Short mmCIF file of C-alpha atoms in Angstrom, two decimals:
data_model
loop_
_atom_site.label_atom_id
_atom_site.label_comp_id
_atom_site.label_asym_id
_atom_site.label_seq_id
_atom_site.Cartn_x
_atom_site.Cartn_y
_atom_site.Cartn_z
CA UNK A 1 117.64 82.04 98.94
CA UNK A 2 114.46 80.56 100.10
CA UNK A 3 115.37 76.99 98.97
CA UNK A 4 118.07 76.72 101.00
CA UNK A 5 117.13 79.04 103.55
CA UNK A 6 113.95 78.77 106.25
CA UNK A 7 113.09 82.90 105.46
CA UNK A 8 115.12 85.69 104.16
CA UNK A 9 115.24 89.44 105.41
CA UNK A 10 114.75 92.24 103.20
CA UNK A 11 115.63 95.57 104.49
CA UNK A 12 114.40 98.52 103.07
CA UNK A 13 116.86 102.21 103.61
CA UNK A 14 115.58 105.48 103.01
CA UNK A 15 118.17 108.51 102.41
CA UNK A 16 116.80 111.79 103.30
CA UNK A 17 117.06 114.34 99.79
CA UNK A 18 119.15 111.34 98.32
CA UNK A 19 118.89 113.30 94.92
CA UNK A 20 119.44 116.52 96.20
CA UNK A 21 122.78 116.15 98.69
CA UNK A 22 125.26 113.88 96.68
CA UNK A 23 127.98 115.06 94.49
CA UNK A 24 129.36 112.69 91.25
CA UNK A 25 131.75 114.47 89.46
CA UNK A 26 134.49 112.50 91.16
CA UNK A 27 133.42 108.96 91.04
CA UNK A 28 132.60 110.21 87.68
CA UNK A 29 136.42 110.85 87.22
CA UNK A 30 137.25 107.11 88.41
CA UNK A 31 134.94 105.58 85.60
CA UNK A 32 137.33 104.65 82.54
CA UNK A 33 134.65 107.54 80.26
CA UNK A 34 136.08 109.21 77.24
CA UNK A 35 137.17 112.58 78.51
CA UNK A 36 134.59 114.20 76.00
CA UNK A 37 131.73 112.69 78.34
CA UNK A 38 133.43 113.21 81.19
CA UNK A 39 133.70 116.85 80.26
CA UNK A 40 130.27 117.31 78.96
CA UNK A 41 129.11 116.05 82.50
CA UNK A 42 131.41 118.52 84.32
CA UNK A 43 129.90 121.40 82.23
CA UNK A 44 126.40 120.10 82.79
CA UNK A 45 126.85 120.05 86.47
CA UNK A 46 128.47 123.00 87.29
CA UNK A 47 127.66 126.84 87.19
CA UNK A 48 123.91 126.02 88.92
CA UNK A 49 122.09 128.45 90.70
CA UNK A 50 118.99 128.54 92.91
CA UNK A 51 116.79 131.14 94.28
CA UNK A 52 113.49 130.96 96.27
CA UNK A 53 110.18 133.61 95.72
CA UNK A 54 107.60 134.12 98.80
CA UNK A 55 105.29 136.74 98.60
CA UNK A 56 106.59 138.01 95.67
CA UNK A 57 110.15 138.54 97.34
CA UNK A 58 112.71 136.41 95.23
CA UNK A 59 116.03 135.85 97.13
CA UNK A 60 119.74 136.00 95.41
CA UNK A 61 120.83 133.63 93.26
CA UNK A 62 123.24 130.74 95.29
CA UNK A 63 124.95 128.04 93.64
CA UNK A 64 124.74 124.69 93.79
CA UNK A 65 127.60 122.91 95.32
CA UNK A 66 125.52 118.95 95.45
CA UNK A 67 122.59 117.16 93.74
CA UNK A 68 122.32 115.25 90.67
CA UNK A 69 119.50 117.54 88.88
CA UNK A 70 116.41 115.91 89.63
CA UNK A 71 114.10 115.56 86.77
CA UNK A 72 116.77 115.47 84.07
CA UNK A 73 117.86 112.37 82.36
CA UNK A 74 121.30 111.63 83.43
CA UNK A 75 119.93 112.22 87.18
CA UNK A 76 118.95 108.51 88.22
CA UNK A 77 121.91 107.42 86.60
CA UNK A 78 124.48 109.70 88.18
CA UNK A 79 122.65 108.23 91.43
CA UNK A 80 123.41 104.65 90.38
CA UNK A 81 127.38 105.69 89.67
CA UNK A 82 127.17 107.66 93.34
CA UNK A 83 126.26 104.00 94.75
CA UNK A 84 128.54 101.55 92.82
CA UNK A 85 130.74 101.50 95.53
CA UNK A 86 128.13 100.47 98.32
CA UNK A 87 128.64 96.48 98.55
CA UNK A 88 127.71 94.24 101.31
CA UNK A 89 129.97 93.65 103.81
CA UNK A 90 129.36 89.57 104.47
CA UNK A 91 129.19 87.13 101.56
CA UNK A 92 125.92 85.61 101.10
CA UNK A 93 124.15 88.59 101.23
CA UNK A 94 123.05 91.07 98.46
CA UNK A 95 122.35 94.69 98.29
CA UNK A 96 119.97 95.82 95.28
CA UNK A 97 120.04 99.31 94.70
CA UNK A 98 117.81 101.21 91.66
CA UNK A 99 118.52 105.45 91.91
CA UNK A 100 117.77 105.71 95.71
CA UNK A 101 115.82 102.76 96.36
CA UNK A 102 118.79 100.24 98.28
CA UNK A 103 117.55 97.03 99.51
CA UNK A 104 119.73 94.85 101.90
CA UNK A 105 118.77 91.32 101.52
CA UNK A 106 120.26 88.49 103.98
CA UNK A 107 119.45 84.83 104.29
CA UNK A 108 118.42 83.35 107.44
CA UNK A 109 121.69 81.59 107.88
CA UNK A 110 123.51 85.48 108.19
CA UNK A 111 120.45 86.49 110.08
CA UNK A 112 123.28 87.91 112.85
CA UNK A 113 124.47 90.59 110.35
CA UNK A 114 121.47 92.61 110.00
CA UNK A 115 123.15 95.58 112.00
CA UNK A 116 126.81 95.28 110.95
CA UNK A 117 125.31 95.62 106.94
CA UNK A 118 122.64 98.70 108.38
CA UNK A 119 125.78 100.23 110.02
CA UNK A 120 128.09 99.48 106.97
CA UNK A 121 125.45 101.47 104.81
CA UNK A 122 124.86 104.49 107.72
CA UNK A 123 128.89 104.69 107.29
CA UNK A 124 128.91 104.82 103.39
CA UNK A 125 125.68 107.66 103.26
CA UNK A 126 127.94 109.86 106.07
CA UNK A 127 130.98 109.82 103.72
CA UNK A 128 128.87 110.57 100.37
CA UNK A 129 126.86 113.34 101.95
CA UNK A 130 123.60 111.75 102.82
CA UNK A 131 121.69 110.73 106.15
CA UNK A 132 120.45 107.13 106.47
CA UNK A 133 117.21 107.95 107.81
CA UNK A 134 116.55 104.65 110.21
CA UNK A 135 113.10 105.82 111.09
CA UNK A 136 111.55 105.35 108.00
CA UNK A 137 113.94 102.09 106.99
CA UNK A 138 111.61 98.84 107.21
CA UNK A 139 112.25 95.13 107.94
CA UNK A 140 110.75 92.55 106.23
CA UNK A 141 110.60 88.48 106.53
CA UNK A 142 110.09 86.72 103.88
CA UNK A 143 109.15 82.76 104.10
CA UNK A 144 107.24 80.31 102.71
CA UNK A 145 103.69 79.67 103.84
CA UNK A 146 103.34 76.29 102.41
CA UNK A 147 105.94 74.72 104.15
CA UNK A 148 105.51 73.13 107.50
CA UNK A 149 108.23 74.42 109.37
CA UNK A 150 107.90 76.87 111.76
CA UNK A 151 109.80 79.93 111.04
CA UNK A 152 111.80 81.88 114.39
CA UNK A 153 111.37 85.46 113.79
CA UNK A 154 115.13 87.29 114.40
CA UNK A 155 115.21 89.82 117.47
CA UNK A 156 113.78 93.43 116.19
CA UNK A 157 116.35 95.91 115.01
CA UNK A 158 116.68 99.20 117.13
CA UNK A 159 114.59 101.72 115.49
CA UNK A 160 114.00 100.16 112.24
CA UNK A 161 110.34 98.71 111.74
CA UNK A 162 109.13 95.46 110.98
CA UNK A 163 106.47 95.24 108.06
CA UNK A 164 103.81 92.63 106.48
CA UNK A 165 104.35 94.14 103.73
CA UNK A 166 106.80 96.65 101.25
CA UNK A 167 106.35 98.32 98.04
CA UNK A 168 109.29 98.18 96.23
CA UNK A 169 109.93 99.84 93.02
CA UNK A 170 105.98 100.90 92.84
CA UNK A 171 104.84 97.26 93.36
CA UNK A 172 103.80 95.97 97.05
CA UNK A 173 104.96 92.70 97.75
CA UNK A 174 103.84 90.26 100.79
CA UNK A 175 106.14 88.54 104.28
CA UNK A 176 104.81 85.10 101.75
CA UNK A 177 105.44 86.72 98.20
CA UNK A 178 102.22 87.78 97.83
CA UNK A 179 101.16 90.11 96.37
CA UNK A 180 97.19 90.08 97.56
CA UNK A 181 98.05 94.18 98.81
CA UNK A 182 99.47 94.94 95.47
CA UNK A 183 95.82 93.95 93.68
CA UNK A 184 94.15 95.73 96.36
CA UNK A 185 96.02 99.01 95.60
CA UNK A 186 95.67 98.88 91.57
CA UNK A 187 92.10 97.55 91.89
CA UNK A 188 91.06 100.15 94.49
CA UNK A 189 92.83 102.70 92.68
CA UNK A 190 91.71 102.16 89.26
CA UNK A 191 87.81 101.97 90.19
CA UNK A 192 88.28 105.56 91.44
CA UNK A 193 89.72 106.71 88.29
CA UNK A 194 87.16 104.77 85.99
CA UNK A 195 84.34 106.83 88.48
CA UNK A 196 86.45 110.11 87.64
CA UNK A 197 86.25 109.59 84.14
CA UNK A 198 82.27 108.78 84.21
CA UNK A 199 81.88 112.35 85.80
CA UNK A 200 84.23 113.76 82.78
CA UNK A 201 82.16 112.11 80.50
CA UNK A 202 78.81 112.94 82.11
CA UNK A 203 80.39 116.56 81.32
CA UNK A 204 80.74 116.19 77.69
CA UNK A 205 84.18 114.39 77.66
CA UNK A 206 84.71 113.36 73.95
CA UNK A 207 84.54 109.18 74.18
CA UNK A 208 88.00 109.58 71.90
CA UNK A 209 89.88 111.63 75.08
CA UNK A 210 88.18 109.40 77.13
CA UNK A 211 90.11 105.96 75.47
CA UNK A 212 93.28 107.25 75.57
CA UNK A 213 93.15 108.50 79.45
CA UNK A 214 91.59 104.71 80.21
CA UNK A 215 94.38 103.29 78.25
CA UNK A 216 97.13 105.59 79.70
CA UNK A 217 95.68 105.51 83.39
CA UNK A 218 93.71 102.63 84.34
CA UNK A 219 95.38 100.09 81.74
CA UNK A 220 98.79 101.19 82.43
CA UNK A 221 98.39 100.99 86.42
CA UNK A 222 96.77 97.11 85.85
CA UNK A 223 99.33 96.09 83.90
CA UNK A 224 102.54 98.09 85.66
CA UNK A 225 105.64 95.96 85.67
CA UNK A 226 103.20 92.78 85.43
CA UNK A 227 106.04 90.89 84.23
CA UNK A 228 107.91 90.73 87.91
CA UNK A 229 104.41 89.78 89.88
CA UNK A 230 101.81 87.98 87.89
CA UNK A 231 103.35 84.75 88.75
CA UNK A 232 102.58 85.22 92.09
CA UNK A 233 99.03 86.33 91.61
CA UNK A 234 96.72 83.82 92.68
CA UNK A 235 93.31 83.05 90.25
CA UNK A 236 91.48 85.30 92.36
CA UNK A 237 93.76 88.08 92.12
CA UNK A 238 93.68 88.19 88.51
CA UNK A 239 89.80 87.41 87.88
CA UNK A 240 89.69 91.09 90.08
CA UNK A 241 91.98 92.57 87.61
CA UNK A 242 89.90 91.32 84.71
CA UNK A 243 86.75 92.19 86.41
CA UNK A 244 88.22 96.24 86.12
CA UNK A 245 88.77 95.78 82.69
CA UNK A 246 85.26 94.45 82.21
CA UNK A 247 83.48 97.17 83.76
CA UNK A 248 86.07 100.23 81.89
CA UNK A 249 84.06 98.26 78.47
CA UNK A 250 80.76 98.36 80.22
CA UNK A 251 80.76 101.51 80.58
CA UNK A 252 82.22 102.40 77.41
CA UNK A 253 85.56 104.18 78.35
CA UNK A 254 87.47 101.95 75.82
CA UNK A 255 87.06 100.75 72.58
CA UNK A 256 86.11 97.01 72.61
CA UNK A 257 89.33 95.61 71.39
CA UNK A 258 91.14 95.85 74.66
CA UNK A 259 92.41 92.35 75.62
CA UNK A 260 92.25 90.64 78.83
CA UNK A 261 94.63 91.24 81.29
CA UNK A 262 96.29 88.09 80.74
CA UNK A 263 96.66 88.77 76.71
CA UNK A 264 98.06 92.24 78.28
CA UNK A 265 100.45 90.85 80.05
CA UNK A 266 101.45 87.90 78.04
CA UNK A 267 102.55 90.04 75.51
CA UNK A 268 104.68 92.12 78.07
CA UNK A 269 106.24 89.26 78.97
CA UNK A 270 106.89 87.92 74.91
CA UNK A 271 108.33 91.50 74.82
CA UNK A 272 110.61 91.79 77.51
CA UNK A 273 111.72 88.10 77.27
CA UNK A 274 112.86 89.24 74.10
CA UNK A 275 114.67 92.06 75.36
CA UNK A 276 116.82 90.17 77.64
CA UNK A 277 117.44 86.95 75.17
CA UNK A 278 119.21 89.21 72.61
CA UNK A 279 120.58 91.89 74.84
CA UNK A 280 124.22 90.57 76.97
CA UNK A 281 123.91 93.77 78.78
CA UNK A 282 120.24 93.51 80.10
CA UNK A 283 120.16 93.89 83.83
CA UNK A 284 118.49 90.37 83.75
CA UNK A 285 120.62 88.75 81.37
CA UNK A 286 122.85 87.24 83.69
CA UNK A 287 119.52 85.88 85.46
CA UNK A 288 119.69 83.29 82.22
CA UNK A 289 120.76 79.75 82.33
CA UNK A 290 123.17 78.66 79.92
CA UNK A 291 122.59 78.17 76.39
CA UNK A 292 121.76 74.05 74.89
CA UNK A 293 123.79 72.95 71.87
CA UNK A 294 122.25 70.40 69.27
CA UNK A 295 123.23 68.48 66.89
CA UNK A 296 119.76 67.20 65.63
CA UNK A 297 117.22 69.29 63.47
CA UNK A 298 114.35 69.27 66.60
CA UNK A 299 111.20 71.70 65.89
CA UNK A 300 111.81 75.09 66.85
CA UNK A 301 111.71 76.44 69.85
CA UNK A 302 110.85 80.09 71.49
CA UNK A 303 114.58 79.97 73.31
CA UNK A 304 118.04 78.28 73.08
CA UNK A 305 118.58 77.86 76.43
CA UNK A 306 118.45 74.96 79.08
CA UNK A 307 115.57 74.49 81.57
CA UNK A 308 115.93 75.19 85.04
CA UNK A 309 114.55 72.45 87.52
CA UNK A 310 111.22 73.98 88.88
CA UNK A 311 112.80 73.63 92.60
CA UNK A 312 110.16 75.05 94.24
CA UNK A 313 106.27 77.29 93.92
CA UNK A 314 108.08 79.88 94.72
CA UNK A 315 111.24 79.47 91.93
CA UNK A 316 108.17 78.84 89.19
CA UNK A 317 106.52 81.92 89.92
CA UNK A 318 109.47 83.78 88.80
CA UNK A 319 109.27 85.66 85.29
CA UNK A 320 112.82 83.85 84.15
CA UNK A 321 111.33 80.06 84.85
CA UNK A 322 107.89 81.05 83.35
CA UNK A 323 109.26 82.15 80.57
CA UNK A 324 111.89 79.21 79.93
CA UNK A 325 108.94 76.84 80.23
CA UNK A 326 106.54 78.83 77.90
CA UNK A 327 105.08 77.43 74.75
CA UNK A 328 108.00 74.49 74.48
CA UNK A 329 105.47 71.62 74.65
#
């Protein structure tokens, strides 16, 4: 949207006890499901019961008339089915929605429908039994730094607050696409659990336990859905990454064969590139440009498909380019 547009608008909704309020059974119904599913779901939904215990009183068992059983399986997918029907009410504009994180995102050039696609969702939540919560919804504007145009900021929206910055699925992301906040966080929080584990092992802490807690905690938080963000990390950004890493082997929590971050995430991204190449029903499948046909024996290549023009920073930051362009030279 950015290469055609001077910013673009991301707003962020917030549902209050999204999981715990909505009711599936029937959009369930509408789905064309074998009716041995469909049953299966019925019978896992219904006949719940709840009770509460304070100070050792426990109340009487009620049943559950709503909620899509947080914690089980089929819960954040019940959540998506609950949402299919939520679309956007202008063309041009997008709504992504993951369980009960929905994003509205509108180009500058429908900048004037902010509050008829806020009100269109605020309508939708009423009539599936939830409460768009406005005061924690956040506004976002997201524009190019490097170009030279000055961007006008759109009028405020009534009670909805505008941000820097947003995390959004776990990963904080910048008004410019940075994501300077996001290394903060990890970096921050990582050197508090590699101080944690020094005290464990100071307490006799088997080096063993301690690997596998470095490699599960600090490792795993580092390297957290890399894939979507590392193009946008800047060289400084990831030399503080790698500097973590350096001082978890200093001090001995992990074996020495730990890569780098970028050998970390370079093989996420090998992996997940994969993932979507052979897989037609991969959420980014569609993001894929079409495949090339050739008649000549060339030397191989890591893909089949054709190149997209690097159109802007911005568009070769993106996990889809970066991986198009990888290792074909």
């Amino acid at each position: 949207m950015l290469n055609t547009n001077s910013h673009v608008i991301v707003i962020a909704t917030d549902f209050s006890k999204a999981f715990d309020t909505v009711s599936v059974l029937e959009k369930f119904a509408a789905l064309d499901v074998p009716d041995y599913v469909y049953n299966w779901l019925v019978n896992f939904f219904s006949g719940r019961t709840q009770c509460t215990t304070f100070h050792n009183v426990t109340s009487e068992l009620k049943e559950i008339s709503a909620s899509v059983v947080q914690g089980s399986a089929i819960g954040p997918a019940s959540y998506v089915v609950n949402t299919s029907d939520l679309k956007v009410v202008h063309a041009g504009n997008v709504l992504c929605k993951y369980a009960d994180d929905t994003y509205i995102i509108i180009p500058s050039c429908n900048v004037d429908t902010r509050m008829v696609e806020l009100d269109n969702v605020e309508r939708w939540a009423k009539g599936n039994n939830l409460t768009l919560n406005r005061a924690k919804c956040a506004e976002m504007v997201i524009h190019d730094s490097r170009r030279k145009s000055q961007v006008v900021m759109p009028h405020l929206l009534p009670a909805v607050a505008r941000v820097q910055s947003m995390k959004v699925l776990g990963v904080t992301i910048n008004c410019n696409l940075s994501v300077l906040d996001h290394v903060n966080n990890i970096t921050r929080s990582s050197a508090q659990t590699i101080h944690a584990l020094r005290i464990l092992r100071a307490h006799g802490m088997a080096d063993s336990s301690l690997h596998v807690v470095y490699r599960a905690v600090v490792v795993a938080k580092l390297t957290y859905a890399a894939s979507a963000w590392w193009g946008f990390a800047s060289a400084a950004d990831r030399q503080r990454i790698e500097a973590v890493l350096r001082r978890g082997k200093r001090s001995g929590l992990c074996s020495g064969d730990v890569p780098t971050i970028a050998e970390l995430v370079d093989r996420a991204d090998d992996e997940l590139f994969e993932k979507v190449l052979c897989n037609p029903h991969h959420v980014l499948y569609n993001s894929l440009p079409n495949e090339t046909v050739s008649f000549y024996e060339l030397r191989h290549r890591p893909h089949n498909r054709e190149l997209i023009n690097k159109t802007s920073r911005l568009a070769e930051a993106s996990f889809i380019v970066r991986m198009l362009y990888k290792d074909i030279y």
